[in-house]
Short mmCIF file of C-alpha atoms and ligand atoms in Angstrom, two decimals:
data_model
loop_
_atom_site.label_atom_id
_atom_site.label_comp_id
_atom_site.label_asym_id
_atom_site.label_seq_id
_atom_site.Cartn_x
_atom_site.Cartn_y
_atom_site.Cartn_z
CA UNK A 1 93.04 86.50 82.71
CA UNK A 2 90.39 89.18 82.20
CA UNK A 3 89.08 89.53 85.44
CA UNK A 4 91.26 88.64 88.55
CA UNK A 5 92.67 91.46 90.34
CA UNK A 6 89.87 93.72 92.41
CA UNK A 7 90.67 96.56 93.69
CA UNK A 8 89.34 97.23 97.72
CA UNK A 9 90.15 100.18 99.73
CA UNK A 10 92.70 97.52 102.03
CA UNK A 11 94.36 94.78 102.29
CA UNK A 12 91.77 94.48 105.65
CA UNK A 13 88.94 94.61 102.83
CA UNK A 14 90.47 92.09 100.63
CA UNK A 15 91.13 89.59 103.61
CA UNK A 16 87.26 90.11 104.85
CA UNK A 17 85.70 89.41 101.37
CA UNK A 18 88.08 86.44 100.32
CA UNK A 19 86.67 84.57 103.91
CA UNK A 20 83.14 85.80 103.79
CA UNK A 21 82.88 85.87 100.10
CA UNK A 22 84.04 82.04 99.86
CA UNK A 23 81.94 80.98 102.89
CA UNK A 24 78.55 82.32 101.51
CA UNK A 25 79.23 81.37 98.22
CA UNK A 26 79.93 77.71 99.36
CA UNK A 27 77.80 77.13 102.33
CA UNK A 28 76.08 74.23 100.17
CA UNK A 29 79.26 72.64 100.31
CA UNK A 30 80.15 73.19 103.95
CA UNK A 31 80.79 75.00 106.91
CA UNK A 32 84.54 74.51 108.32
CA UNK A 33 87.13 77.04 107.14
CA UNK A 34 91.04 76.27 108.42
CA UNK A 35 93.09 79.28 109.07
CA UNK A 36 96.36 79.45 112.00
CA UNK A 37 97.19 81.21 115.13
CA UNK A 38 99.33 84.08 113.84
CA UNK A 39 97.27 85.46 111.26
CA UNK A 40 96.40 89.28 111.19
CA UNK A 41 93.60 90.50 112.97
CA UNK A 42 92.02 91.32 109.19
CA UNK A 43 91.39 87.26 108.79
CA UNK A 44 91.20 86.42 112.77
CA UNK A 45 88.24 88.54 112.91
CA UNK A 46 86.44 88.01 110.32
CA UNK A 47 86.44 84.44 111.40
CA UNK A 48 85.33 84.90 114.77
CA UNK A 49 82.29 86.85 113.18
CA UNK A 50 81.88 84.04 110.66
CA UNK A 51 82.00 81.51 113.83
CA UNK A 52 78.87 83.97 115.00
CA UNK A 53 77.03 82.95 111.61
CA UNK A 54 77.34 79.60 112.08
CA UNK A 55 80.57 78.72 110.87
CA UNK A 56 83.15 76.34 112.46
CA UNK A 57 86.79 77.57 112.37
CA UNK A 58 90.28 75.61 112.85
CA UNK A 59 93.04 77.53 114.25
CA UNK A 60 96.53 75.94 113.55
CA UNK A 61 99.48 75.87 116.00
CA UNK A 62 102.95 76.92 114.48
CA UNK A 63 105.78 75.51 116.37
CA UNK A 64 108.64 77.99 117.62
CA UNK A 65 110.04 79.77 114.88
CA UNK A 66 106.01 80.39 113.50
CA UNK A 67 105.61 77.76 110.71
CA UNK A 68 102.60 75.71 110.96
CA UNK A 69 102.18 72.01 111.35
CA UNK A 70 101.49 70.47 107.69
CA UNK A 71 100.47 67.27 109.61
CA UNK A 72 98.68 68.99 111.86
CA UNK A 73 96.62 70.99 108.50
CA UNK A 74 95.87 67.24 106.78
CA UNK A 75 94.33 65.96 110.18
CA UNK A 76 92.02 69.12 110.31
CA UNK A 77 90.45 68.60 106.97
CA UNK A 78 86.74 67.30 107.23
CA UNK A 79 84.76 66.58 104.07
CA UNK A 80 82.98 69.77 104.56
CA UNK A 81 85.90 72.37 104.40
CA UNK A 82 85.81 74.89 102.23
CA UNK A 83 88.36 77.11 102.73
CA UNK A 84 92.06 77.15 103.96
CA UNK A 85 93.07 80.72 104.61
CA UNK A 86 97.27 80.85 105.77
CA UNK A 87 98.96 84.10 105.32
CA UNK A 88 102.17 83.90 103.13
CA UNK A 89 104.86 85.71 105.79
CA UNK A 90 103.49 86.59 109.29
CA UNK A 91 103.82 90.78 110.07
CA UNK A 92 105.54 90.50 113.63
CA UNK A 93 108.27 88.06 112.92
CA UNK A 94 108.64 87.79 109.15
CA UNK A 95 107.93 83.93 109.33
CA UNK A 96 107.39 82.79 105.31
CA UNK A 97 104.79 79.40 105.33
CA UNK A 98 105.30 76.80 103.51
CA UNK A 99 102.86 78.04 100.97
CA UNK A 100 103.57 75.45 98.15
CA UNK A 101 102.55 72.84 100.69
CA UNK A 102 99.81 73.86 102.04
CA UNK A 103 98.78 74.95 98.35
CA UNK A 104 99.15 71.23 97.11
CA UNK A 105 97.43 69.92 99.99
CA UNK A 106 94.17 71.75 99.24
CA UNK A 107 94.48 71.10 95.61
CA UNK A 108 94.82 67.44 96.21
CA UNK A 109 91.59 67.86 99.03
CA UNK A 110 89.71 69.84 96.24
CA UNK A 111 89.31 72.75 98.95
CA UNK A 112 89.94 76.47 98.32
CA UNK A 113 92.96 77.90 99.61
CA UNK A 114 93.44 81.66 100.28
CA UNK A 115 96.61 83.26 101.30
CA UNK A 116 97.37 86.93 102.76
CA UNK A 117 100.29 87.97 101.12
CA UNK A 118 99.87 91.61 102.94
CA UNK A 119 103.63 91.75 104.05
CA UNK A 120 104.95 89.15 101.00
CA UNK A 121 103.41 90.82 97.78
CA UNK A 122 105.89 92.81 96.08
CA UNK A 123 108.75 92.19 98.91
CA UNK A 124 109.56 88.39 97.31
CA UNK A 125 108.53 86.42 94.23
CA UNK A 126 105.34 84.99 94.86
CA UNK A 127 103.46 82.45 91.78
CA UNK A 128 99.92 81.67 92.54
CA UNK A 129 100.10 78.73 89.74
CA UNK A 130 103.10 76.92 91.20
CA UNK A 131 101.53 77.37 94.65
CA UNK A 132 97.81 76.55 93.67
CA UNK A 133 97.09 79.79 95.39
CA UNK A 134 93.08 80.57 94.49
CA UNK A 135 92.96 83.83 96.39
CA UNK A 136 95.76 86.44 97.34
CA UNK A 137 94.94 89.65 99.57
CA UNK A 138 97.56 92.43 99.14
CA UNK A 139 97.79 96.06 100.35
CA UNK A 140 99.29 99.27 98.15
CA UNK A 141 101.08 100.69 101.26
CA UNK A 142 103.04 97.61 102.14
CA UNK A 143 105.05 97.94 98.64
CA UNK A 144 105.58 101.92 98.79
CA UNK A 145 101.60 102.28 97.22
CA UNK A 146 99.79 104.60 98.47
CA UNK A 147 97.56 104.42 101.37
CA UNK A 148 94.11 103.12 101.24
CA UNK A 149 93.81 100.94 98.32
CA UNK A 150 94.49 96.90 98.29
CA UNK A 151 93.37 94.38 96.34
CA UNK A 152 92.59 90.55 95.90
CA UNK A 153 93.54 88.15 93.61
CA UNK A 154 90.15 85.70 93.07
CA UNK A 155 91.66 83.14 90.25
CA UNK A 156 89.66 82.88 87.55
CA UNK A 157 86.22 81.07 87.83
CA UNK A 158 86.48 80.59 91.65
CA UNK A 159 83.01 81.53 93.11
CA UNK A 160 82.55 84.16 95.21
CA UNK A 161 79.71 86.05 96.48
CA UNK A 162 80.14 89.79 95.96
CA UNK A 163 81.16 92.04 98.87
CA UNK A 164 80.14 95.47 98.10
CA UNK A 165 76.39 96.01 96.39
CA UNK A 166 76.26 98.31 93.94
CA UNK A 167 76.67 98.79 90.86
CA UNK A 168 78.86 96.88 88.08
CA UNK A 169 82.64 98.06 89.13
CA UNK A 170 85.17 95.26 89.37
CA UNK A 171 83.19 92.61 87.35
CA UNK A 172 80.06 93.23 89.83
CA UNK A 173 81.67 91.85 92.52
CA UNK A 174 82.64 95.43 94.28
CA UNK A 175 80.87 97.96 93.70
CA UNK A 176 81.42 101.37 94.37
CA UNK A 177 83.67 103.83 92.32
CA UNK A 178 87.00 102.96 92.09
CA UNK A 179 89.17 104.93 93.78
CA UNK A 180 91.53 105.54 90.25
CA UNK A 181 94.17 107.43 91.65
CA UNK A 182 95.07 104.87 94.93
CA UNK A 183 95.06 102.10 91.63
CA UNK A 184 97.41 103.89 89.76
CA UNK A 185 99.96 104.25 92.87
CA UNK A 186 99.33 100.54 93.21
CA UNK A 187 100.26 100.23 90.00
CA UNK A 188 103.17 101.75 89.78
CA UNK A 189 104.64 100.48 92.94
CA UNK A 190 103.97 96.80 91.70
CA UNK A 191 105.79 97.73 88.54
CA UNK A 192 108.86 99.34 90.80
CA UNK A 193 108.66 96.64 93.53
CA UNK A 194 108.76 93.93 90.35
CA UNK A 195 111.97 95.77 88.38
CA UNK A 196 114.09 95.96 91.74
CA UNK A 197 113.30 92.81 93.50
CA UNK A 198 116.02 90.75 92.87
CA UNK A 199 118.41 93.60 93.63
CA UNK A 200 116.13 95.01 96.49
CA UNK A 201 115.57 91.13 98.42
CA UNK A 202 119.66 90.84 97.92
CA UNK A 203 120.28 94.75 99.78
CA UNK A 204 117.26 94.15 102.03
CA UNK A 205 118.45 90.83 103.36
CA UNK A 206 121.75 91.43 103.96
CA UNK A 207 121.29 94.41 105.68
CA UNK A 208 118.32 92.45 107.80
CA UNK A 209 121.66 90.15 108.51
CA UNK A 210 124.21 92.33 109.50
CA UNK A 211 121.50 93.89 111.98
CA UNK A 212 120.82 91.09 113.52
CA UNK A 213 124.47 89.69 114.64
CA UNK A 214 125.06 93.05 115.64
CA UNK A 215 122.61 93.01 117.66
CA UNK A 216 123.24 89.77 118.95
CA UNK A 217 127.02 90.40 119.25
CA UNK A 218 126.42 93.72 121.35
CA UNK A 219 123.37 92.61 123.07
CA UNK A 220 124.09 88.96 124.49
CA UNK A 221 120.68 88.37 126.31
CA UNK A 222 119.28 89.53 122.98
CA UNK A 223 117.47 86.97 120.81
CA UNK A 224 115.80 86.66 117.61
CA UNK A 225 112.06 86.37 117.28
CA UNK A 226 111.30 83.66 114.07
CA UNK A 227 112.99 81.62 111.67
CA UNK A 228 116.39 82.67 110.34
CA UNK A 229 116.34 81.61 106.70
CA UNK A 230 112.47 81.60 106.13
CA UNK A 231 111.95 85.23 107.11
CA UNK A 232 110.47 88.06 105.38
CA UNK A 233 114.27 90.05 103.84
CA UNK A 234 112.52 93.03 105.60
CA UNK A 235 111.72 91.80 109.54
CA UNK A 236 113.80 91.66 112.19
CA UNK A 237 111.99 90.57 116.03
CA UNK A 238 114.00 90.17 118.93
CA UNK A 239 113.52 90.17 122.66
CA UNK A 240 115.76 91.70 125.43
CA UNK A 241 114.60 90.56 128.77
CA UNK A 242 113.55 92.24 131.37
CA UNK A 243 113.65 95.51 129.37
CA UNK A 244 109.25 97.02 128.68
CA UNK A 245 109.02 97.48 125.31
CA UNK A 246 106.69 99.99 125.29
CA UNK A 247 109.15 102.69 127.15
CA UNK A 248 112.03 101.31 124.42
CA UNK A 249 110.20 102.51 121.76
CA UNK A 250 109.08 105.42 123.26
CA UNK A 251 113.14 106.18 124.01
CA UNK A 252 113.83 104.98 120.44
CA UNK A 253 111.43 107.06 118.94
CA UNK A 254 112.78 110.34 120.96
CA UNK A 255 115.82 109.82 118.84
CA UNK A 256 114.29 109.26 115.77
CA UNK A 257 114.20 105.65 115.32
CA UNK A 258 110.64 104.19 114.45
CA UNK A 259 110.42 100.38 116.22
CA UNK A 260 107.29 98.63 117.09
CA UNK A 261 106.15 95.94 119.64
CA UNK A 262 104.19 94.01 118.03
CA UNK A 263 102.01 94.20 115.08
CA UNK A 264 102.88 97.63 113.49
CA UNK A 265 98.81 97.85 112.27
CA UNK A 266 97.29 97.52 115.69
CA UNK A 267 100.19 99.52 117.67
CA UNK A 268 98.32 101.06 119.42
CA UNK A 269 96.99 97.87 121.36
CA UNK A 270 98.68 96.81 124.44
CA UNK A 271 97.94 92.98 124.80
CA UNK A 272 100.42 90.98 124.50
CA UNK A 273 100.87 89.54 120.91
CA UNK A 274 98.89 86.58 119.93
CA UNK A 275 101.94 86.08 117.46
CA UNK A 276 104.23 85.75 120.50
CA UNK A 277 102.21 83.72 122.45
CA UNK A 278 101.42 81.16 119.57
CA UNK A 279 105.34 80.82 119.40
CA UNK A 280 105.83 79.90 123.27
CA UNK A 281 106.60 83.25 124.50
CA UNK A 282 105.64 83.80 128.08
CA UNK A 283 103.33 87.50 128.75
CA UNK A 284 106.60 89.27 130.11
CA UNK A 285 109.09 87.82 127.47
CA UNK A 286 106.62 88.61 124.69
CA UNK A 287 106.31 92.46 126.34
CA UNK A 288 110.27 92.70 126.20
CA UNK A 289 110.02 92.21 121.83
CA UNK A 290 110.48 94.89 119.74
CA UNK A 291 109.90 94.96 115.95
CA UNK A 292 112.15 96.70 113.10
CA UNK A 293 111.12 96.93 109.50
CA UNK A 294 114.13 97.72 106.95
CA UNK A 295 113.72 99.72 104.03
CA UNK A 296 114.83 99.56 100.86
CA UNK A 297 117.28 103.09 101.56
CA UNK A 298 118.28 101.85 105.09
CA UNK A 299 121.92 101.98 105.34
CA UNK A 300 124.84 99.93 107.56
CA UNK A 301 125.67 103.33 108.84
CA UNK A 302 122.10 103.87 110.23
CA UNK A 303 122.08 100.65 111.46
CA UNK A 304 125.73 100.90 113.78
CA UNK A 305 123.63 104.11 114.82
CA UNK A 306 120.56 102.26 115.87
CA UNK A 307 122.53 99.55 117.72
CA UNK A 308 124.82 102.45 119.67
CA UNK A 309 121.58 104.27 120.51
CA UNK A 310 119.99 101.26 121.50
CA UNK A 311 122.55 100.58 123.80
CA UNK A 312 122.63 103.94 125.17
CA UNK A 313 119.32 103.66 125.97
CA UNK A 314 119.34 99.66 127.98
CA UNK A 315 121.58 101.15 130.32
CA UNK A 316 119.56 103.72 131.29
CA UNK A 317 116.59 101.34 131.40
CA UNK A 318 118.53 98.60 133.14
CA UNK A 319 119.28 100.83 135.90
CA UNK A 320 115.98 102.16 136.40
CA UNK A 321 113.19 100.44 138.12
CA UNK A 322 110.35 99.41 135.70
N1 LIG B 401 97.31 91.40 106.73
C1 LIG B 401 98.57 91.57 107.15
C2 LIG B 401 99.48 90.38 107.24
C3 LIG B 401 99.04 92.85 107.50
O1 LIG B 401 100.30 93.01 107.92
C4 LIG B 401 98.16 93.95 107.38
C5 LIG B 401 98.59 95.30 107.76
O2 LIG B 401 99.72 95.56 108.04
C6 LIG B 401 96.85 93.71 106.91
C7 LIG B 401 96.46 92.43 106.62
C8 LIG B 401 95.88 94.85 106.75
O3 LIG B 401 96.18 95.61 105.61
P1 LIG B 401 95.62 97.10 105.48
O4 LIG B 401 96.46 97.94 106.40
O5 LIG B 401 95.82 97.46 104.04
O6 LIG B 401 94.21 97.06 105.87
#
């Protein structure tokens, strides 16, 4: 089609047009948007503002391993929802949705369904036909882009009320000159990302694998954050007990290994994750997860390094008084 990528400066952007862009532009229709627990700030946000304008908002649980409650979506829809916004694979534990599922079930209700495929585009096959997907936010940076530019995906003649004023760039809709050289990147990484994926989700995932019974095997209080099969190739979340994340990473980091508690966009926040907590995890469990993210060039060797360090470094935490 002609006209359905735009270009944003961030995947943040995209997510905060596709929910206020839909809401104004259906209002006639209705106010109640659905959207879950363990979405990124980006969408939880912008609904809370939207919930300031008037708005009414469902939040969905997700039961332990982060998928949410198709049952539980059917019973929220009211004959004045207009929007269903679920993200495609959660950016803490790597949980995939069932996104054909919920797709049919807002085809079938006639309602709008948006998806934020920040941490899916480009990392596994995603068709926004097959999953009646009418809006997809993604981000240049997630896929080896470069920083700065995302875009969303508004299938063709959705309405949507513009979210930039200006003048006539991307189809009217966002205005402001585009920022060509952030596109290009974008575009080039989506070409890369789309050549190796097959060979890149095969590498990814069973190096994503191998981490985690090692990790398991070395670590026995150790456990795994998520879903084990429906799991972003790249995520890995576990929880040691008893050890503070924060002063892991810190450790981990001294020895060059980049980890992450929670959500590796808001970092630098230390409240406990809403991911964790939607998934059962008590406050001082949920402060004892750390996050890893795999490359593409991460290697087995790097990995038996990580786990040694990692070890290394309980001990000395274990002994000392937190
Ligand atoms: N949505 C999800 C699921 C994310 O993981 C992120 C960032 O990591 C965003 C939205 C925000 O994207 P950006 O950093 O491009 O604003």
């Amino acid at each position: 089609m002609e006209y359905e990528i735009y270009f944003t400066a961030s995947g943040t952007e995209a997510d905060n047009w596709a929910l206020r862009g839909i809401a104004n532009a259906h209002k006639h229709k209705g106010h109640h948007i659905i959207t879950s627990k363990i979405e990124h700030h980006a969408i939880l946000n912008t609904c809370r503002y939207l919930e300031q304008q008037g708005y009414q908002v469902t939040y969905l649980d997700v039961d332990a391993s982060g998928i949410i409650k198709l049952d539980q979506l059917r019973k929220a829809i009211q004959p004045d929802t207009i929007l269903i916004s679920i993200m495609y694979a959660n950016n803490e534990i790597g949980t995939i949705q069932p996104i054909k599922e919920i797709g049919q079930i807002a085809h079938q209700h006639n309602i709008l369904f948006h998806t934020d495929a920040v941490q899916a585009f480009g990392q596994i096959p995603i068709d926004t036909n097959e999953c009646h997907i009418d809006l997809l936010s993604a981000s240049a940076h997630k896929l080896y882009g470069p920083k700065g530019v995302g875009m969303l995906y508004i299938r063709d003649g959705v309405k949507i009320s513009p979210f930039i004023h200006g003048g006539a760039q991307e189809n009217h809709l966002r205005a402001g000159t585009e920022n060509v050289p952030g596109i290009v990147g974008f575009g080039k990484a989506v070409e890369l990302a789309h050549e190796k994926m097959p060979e890149n989700i095969l590498k990814v995932t069973a190096l994503r694998n191998y981490t985690i019974q090692h990790i398991l095997a070395e670590i026995p209080d150790a456990k795994l954050n998520g879903h084990t099969t429906k799991r972003l190739p790249n995520n890995i979340n576990i929880t040691i007990p008893f050890i503070d994340a924060q002063s892991l990473i810190i450790m981990l980091n001294e020895k060059g290994i980049c980890t992450s508690s929670g959500s590796a966009c808001s970092s630098t926040m230390l409240t406990p994750s809403h991911v964790l907590s939607a998934i059962g995890l008590q406050q001082d469990i949920a402060n004892s997860s750390l996050r890893l993210t795999l490359g593409t060039k991460n290697t087995k060797a790097e990995i038996n390094k990580f786990v040694v360090t990692l070890k290394e470094i309980l001990s000395i935490l274990i002994k000392r008084p937190q």
